[in-house]
XYZ file of C-alpha atoms in Angstrom:
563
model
C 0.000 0.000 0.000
C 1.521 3.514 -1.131
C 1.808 6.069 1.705
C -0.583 8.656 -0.681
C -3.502 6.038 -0.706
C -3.652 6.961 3.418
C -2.879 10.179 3.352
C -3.901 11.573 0.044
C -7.579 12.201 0.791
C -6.340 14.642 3.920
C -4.839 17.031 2.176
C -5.970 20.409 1.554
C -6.635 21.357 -2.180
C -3.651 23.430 -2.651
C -1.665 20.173 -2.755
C -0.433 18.861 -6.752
C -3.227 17.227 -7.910
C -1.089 14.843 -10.562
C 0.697 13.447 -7.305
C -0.247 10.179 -7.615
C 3.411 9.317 -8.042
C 3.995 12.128 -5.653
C 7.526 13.332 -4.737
C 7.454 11.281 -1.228
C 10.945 10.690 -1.653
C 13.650 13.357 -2.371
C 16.045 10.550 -3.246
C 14.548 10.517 -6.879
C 15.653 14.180 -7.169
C 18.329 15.158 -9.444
C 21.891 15.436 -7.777
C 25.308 16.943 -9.155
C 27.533 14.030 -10.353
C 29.679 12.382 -8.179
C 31.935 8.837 -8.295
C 30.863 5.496 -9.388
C 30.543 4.858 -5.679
C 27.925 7.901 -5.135
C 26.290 6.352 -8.040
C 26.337 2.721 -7.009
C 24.919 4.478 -3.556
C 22.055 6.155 -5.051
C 20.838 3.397 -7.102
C 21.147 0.664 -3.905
C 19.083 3.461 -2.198
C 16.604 3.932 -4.568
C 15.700 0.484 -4.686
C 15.672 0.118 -0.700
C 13.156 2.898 -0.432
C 10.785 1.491 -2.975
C 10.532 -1.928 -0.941
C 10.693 0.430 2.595
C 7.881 2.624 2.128
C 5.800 1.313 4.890
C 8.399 0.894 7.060
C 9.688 4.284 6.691
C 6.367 6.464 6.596
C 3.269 4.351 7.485
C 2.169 5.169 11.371
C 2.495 2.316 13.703
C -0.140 3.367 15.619
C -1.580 1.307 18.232
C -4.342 3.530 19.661
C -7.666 4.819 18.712
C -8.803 7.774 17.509
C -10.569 9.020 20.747
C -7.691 7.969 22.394
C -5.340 10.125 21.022
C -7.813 12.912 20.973
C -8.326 12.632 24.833
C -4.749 12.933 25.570
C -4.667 16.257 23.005
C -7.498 17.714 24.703
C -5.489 17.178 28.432
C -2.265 18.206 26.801
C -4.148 21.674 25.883
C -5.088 22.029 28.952
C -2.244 21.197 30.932
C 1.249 21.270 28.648
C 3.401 20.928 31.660
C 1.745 18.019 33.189
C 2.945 14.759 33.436
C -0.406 12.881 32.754
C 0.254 14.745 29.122
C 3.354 12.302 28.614
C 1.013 10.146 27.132
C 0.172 12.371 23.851
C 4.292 12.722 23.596
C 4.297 9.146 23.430
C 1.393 8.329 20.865
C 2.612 11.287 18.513
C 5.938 9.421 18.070
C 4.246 6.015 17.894
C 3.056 8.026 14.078
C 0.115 10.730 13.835
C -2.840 8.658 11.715
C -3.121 11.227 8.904
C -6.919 12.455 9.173
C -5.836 13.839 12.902
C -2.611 15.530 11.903
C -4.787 19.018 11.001
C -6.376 18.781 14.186
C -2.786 18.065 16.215
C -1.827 20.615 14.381
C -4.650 23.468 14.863
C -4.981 22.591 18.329
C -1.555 21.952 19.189
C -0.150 25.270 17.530
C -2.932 27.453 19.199
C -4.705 28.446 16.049
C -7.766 26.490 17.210
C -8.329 28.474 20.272
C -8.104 32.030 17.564
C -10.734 30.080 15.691
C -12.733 29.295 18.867
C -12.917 33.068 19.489
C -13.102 34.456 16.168
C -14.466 31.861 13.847
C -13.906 34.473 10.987
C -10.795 35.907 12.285
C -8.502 35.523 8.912
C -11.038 37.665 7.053
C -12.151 40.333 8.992
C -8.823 40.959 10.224
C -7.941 41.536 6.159
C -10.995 43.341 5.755
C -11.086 45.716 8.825
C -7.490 46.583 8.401
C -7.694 46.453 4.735
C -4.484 44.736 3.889
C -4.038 45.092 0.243
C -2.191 41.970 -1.174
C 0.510 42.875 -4.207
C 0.165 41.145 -7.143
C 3.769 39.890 -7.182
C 5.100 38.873 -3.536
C 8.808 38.292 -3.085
C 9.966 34.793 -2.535
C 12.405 35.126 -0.044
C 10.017 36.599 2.285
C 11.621 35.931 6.288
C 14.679 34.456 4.778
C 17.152 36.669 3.569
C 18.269 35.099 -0.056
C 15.719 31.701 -0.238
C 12.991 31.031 -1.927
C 9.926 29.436 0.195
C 10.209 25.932 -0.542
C 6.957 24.655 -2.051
C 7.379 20.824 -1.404
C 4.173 19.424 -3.055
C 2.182 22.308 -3.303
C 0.296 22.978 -6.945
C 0.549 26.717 -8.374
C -2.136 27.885 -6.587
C -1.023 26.440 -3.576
C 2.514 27.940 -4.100
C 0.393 31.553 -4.194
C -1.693 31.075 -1.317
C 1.660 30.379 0.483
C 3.025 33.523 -0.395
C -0.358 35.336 0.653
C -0.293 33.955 4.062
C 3.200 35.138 4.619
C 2.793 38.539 2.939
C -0.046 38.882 5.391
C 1.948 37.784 8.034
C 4.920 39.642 7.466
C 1.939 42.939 7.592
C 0.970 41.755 10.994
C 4.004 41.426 12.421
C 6.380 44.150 11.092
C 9.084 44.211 13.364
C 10.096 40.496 12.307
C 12.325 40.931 9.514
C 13.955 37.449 9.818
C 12.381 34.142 10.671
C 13.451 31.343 8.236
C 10.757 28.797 9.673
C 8.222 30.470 8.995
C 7.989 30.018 5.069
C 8.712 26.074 5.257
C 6.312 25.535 8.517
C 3.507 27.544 6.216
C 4.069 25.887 3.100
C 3.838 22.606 5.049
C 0.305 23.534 7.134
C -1.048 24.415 4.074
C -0.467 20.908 2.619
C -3.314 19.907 5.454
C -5.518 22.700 5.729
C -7.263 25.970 4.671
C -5.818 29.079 4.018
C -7.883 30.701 6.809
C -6.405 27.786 9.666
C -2.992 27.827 7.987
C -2.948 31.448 9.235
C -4.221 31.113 12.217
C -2.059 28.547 13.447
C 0.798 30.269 11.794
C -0.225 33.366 13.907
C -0.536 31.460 17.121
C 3.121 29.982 16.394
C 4.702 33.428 16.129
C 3.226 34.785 18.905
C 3.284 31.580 21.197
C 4.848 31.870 24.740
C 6.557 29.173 24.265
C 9.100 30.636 22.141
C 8.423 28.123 18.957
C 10.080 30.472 16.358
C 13.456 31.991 16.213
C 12.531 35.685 14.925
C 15.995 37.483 14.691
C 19.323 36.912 13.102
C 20.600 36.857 16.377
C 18.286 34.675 17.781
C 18.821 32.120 14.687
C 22.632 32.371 15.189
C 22.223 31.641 18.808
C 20.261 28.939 18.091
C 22.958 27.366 15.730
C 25.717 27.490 18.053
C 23.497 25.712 21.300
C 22.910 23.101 17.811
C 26.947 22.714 17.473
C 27.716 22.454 21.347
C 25.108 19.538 21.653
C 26.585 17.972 18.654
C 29.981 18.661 20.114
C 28.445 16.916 23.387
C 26.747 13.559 22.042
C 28.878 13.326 19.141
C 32.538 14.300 19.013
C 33.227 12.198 16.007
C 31.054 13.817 13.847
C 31.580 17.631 15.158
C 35.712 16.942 14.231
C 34.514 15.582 10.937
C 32.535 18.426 10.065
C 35.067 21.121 11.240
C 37.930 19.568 9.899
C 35.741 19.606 6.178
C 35.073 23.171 6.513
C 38.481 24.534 7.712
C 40.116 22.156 4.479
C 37.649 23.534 2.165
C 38.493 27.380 3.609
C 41.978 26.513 4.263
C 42.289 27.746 7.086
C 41.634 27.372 11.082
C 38.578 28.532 12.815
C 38.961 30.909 15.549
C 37.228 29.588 18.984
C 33.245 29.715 19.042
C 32.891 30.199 15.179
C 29.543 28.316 14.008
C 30.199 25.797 11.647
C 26.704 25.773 10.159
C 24.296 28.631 10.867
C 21.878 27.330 8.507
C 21.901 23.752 9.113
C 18.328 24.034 10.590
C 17.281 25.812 6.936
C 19.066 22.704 4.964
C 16.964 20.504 7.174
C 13.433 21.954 5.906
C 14.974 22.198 2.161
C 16.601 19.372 1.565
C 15.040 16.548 3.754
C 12.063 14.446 2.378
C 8.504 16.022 2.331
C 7.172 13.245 5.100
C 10.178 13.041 7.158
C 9.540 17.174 7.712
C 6.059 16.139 8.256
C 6.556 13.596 11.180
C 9.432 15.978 12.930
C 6.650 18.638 12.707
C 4.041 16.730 14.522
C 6.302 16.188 17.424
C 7.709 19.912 17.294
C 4.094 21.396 17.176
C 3.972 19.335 20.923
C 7.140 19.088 22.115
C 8.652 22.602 20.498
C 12.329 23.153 19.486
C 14.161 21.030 21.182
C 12.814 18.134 18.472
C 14.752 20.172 15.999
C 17.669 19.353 18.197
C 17.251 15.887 18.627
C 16.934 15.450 15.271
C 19.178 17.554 14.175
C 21.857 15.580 15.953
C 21.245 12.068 14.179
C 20.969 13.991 10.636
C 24.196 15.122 11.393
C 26.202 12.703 12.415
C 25.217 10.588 9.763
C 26.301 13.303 7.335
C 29.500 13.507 8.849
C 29.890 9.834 8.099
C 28.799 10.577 4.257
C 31.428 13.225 4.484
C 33.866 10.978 5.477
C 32.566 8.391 2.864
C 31.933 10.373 -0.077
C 33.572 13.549 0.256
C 35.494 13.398 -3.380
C 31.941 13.847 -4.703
C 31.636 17.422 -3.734
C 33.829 18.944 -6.098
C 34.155 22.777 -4.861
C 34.094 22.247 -1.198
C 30.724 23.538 -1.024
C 29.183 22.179 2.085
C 25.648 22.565 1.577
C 25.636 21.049 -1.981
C 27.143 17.718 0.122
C 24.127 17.661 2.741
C 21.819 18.180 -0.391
C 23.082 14.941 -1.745
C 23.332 13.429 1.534
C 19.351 14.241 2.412
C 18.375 12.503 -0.997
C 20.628 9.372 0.316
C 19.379 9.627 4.136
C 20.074 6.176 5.800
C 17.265 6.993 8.459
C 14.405 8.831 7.669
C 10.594 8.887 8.417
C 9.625 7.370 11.845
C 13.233 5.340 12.277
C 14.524 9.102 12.426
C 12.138 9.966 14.847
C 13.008 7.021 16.804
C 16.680 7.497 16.897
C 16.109 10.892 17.952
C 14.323 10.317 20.972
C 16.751 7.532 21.827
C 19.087 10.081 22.815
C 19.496 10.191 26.611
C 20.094 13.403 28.821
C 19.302 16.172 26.254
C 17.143 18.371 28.333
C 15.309 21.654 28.031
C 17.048 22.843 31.108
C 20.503 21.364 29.290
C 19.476 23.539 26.222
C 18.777 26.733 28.171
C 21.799 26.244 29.860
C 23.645 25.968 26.450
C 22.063 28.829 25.216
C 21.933 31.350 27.944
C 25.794 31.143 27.728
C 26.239 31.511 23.971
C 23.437 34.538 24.310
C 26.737 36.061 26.471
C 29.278 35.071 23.982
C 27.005 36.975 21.494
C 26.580 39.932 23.502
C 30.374 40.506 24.349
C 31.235 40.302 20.799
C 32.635 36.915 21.361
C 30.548 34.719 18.855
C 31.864 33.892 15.161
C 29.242 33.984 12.435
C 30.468 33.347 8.925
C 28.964 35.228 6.134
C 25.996 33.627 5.048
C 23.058 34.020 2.445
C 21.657 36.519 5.558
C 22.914 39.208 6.659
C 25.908 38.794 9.755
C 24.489 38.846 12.881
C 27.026 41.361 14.079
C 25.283 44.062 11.349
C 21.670 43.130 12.777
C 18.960 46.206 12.323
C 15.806 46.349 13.395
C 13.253 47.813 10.846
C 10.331 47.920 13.284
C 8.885 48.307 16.584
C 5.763 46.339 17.523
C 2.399 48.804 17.924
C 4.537 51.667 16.145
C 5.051 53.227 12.534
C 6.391 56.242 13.761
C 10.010 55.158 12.174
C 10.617 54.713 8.285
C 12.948 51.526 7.671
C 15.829 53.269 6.995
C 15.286 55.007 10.485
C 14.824 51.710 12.175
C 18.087 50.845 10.749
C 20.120 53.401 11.899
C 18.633 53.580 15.188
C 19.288 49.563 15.885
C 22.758 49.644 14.771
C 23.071 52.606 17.692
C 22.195 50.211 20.712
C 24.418 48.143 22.715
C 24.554 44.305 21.246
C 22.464 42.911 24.271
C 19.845 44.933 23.338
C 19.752 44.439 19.649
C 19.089 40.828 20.444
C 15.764 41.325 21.895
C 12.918 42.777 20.301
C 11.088 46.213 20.436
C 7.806 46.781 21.708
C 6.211 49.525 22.168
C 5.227 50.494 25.846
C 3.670 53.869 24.982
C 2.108 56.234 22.003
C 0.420 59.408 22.683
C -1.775 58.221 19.548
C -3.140 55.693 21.784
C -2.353 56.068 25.462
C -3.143 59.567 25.799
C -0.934 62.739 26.283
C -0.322 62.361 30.089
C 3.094 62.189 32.021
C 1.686 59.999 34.632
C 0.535 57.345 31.867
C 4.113 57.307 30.193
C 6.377 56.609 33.699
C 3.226 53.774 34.468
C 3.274 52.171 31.139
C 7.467 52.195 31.037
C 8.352 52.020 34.840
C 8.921 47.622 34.970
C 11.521 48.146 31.640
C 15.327 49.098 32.829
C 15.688 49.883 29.047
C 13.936 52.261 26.919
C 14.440 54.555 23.737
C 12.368 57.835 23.875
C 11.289 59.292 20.692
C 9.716 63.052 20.026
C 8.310 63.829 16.272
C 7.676 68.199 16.461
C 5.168 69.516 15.099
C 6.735 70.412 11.891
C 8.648 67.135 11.012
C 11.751 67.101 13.116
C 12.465 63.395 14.976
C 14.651 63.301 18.403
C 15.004 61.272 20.894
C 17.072 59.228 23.679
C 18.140 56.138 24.852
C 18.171 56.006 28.766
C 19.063 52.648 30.681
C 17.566 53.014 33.925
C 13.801 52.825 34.706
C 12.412 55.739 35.234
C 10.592 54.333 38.399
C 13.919 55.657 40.021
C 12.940 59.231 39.647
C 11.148 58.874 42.765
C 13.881 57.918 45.323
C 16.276 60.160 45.122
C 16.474 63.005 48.197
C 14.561 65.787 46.501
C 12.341 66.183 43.299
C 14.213 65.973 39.837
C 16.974 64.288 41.077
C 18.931 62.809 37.772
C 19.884 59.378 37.614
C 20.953 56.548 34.717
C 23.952 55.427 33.726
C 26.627 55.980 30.556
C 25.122 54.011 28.246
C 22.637 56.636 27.811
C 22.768 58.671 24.761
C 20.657 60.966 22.844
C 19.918 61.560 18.873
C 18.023 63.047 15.792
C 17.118 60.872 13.037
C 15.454 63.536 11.090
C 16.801 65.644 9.707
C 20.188 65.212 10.013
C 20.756 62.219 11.582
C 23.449 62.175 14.723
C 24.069 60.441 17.740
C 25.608 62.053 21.275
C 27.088 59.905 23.500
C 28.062 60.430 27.104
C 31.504 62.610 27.056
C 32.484 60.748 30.002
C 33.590 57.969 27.525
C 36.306 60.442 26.195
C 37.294 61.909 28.976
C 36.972 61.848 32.982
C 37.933 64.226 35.080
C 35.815 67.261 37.411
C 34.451 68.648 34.516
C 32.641 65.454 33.539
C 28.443 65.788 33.927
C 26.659 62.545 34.729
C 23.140 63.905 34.338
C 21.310 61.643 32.438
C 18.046 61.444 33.062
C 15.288 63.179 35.559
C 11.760 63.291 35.851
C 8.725 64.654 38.054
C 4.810 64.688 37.871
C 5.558 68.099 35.950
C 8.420 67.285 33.688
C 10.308 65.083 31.942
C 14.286 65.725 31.183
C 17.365 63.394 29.519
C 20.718 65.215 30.058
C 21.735 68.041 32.052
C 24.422 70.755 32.481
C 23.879 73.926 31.205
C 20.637 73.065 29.493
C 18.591 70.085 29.018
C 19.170 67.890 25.363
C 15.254 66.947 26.027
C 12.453 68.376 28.112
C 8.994 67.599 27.643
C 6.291 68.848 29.579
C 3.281 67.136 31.366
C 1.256 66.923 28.949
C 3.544 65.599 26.371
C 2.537 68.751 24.688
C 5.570 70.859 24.354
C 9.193 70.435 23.898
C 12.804 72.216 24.875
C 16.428 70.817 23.491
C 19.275 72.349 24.184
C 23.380 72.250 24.483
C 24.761 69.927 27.395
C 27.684 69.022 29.398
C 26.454 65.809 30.044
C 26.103 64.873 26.102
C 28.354 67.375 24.412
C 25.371 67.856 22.003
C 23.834 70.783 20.062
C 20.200 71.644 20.327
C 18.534 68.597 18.807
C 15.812 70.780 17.141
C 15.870 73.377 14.805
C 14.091 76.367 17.370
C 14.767 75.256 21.020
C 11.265 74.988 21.653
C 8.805 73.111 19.667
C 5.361 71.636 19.711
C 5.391 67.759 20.357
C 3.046 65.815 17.419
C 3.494 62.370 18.785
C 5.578 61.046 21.957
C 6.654 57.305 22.021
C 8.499 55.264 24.524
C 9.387 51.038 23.224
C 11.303 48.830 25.360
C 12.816 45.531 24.694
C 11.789 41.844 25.530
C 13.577 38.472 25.249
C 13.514 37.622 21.634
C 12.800 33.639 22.609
């Protein structure tokens, strides 16, 4: 019995309808030539898999429908639990392919969007009146590559694109999330358009941190990848290094990432229902399935490496695991299986890993070769979440002005006057929990200024009198328009008596950041008028042309973890 007789039916109608003799397996995919041996290799494989189907891809289920529905129902409800073990453990027994959209609505959160809003994909497009382009880029979230369509018709292919153009509208201030394309084209290979969103939605947003949405992130990601792989399997890490540094000629410095994309090659090169299975565990168990996975794909590409590496005739790494993933010794369930065979590969393990490579990042410490995305270390942010005050050219310059443990978290805003209202009082309550926040002040007639202060400004209440300054020398003030410049402390060039460390102040009446001699920016209560000025503090000019100005929108963001 083919695996498409099963599973054909439960697919959504954006799937090829010719697939009969569907792709299922990437080994029949053309690969650049290599040796007799490769050949020999392919052809032995190709044979294998014809006679393996079932083995590899049919579910060997051994529970009933309502059973596996009762233990999704209790997972929902309690994630954490331990009683919800039990849908862990039927999801890797195999996912019987009419409840794989429902594992995958409920599990993702989009069901409990639909729940509320049963028509929450169109009027959402309707009310906000998102105008879809005619012609959508391909590389939408990932830098340089196209969405990968697996076995998705035309139309399919265009409804893909749709559903991330509309996310990408939603969520503005992600600029970079490679799984996002794959995971979409992959949901819609099992449901609507409408529930692909949805549960797309709910993925992005989840508080479970399912989706790397940064460069930084991503990178960080990679390296806690390579130090597991380093950890379980020494062999292969060596193998793998000592490939890359022949192929560059050269030695990596300490803490470079071998592979930043290796999670990417996974969802582009790996066979449609092998991506399929790792999903229905990851849409339960979240990333660390990538992980586990990702360290049995590995090490048995380091052994291919070993085995076949005369094939790869540039030293390209990538075009090796390309031919590698059509050739995959283990794939479908037996991957799955292997994976979860691995003992003592935590969460906590994989926090651990990555709370300290989140320091290596942030002290300039972590290696990231060039790549098909832009180097981590040249991050920018192009948006802040519930603002459009910024152009994306501002954005830019105004991320690549913060200090690196900043620039890997992500903006929010924590106050607009367009929303919150024009009172003092509102911005200190809405800002006072962040240690971190950028200030920015649009005049009346165009003019865009604005500050960077890193202590809360909850502190303007303890000091001995009213308007007592406070903050430290990370502080620094700007214009982005027109005219953009940056003013940092003058401390940092020089110490000595005449230094001012007056960086920020604030009362019920006013609000001030830097001091000495005049103030670079006052705002009154009301949020209504402005003063800038020269000051010791900053060194800076008056950051507006007339020193006092009418304010036409006030905005404070702050920054949360990015996973």
């Amino acid at each position: 019995m083919e695996l498409i007789e099963i599973s054909g039916t439960f697919f959504s109608h954006w799937v090829e309808s010719s697939s009969s003799d569907i792709k299922l397996h990437r080994e029949d995919s053309k690969t650049s030539k290599g040796s007799r041996k490769l050949s020999r290799s392919r052809k032995t494989s190709r044979q294998d898999s014809r006679t393996s189907v079932s083995k590899l891809y049919l579910p060997k289920a051994r529970y009933s429908e309502d059973e596996f529905k009762e233990a999704l129902q209790m997972w929902i409800q309690h994630p954490e639990h331990e009683e919800t073990m039990q849908l862990k453990k039927l999801v890797r027994q195999g996912v019987l392919p009419k409840l794989r959209s429902e594992l995958w609505k409920d599990s993702s959160g989009g069901a409990d969007i639909v729940f509320n809003s049963p028509h929450y994909y169109e009027e959402m497009i309707d009310d906000i009146g998102i105008q879809v382009p005619s012609s959508i880029p391909s590389t939408i979230f990932s830098g340089n590559r196209n969405v990968p369509s697996y076995l998705l018709s035309p139309d399919g292919e265009k409804t893909c694109l749709k559903v991330l153009y509309i996310l990408s509208h939603m969520h503005p201030d992600i600029q970079f999330a490679p799984l996002v394309p794959p995971l979409t084209s992959l949901f819609l290979h099992f449901m609507e358009e409408n529930l692909c969103y949805t549960c797309m939605s709910a993925l992005v947003n989840s508080h479970r941190s399912m989706l790397d949405q940064s460069q930084r992130a991503f990178a960080v990601m990679a390296k806690t990848f390579q130090d597991s792989l380093k950890s379980y399997f020494m062999p292969s890490y060596k193998q793998i290094k000592e490939f890359i540094e022949t192929a560059k000629g050269e030695q990596l410095r300490k803490n470079t990432i071998l592979i930043p994309d290796w999670l990417i090659w996974m969802f582009h090169y790996i066979d449609f229902w092998t991506l399929v299975y790792i999903v229905d565990s990851f849409v339960v168990q979240g990333p660390k399935v990538f992980v586990r996975v990702g360290l049995i794909v590995f090490s048995q590409f380091a052994k291919f490496i070993e085995q076949e590496a005369e094939v790869s005739e540039n030293g390209n790494l990538e075009d090796l695991f390309k031919q590698f993933a059509s050739l995959m010794p283990l794939r479908g369930y037996k991957l799955l299986q292997a994976a979860f065979r691995i003992r003592g590969l935590s969460r906590k393990q994989l926090e651990r890993l990555k709370s300290k490579n989140i320091t290596l990042l942030e002290n300039g410490l972590l290696d990231v070769p060039q790549q098909t995305w832009a180097p981590v270390q040249t991050l920018t942010v192009f948006a802040v979440k519930g603002s459009n005050l910024l152009s994306l050219q501002e954005w830019e310059l105004l991320s690549s002005w913060l200090p690196d443990r900043l620039r890997i978290k992500r903006p929010i805003c924590l106050f607009t006057t367009d929303t919150d209202g024009c009172s003092i009082r509102t911005l200190y309550n809405k800002c006072e929990g962040d240690d971190e926040t950028v200030l920015l002040v649009k005049s009346s007639v165009g003019e865009i200024i604005g500050g960077l202060v890193t202590s809360s400004w909850s502190e303007r209440t303890t000091g001995p009198r009213t308007l007592t300054y406070f903050g430290t020398g990370e502080s620094f003030v700007f214009r982005l328009s027109p005219r953009p410049v940056r003013y940092l402390w003058t401390g940092l060039q020089k110490e000595g008596p005449g230094t001012k460390d007056l960086f920020m102040a604030g009362d019920d009446k006013c609000l001030m950041i830097g001091g000495g001699g005049d103030n670079a920016i006052w705002l009154d209560n009301e949020l209504c008028r402005g003063h800038s000025g020269p000051t010791e503090t900053f060194g800076n000019e008056q950051l507006t042309e007339t020193q006092d100005f009418l304010c036409a929108r006030v905005e404070v963001f702050g920054f949360v973890p990015e996973s």
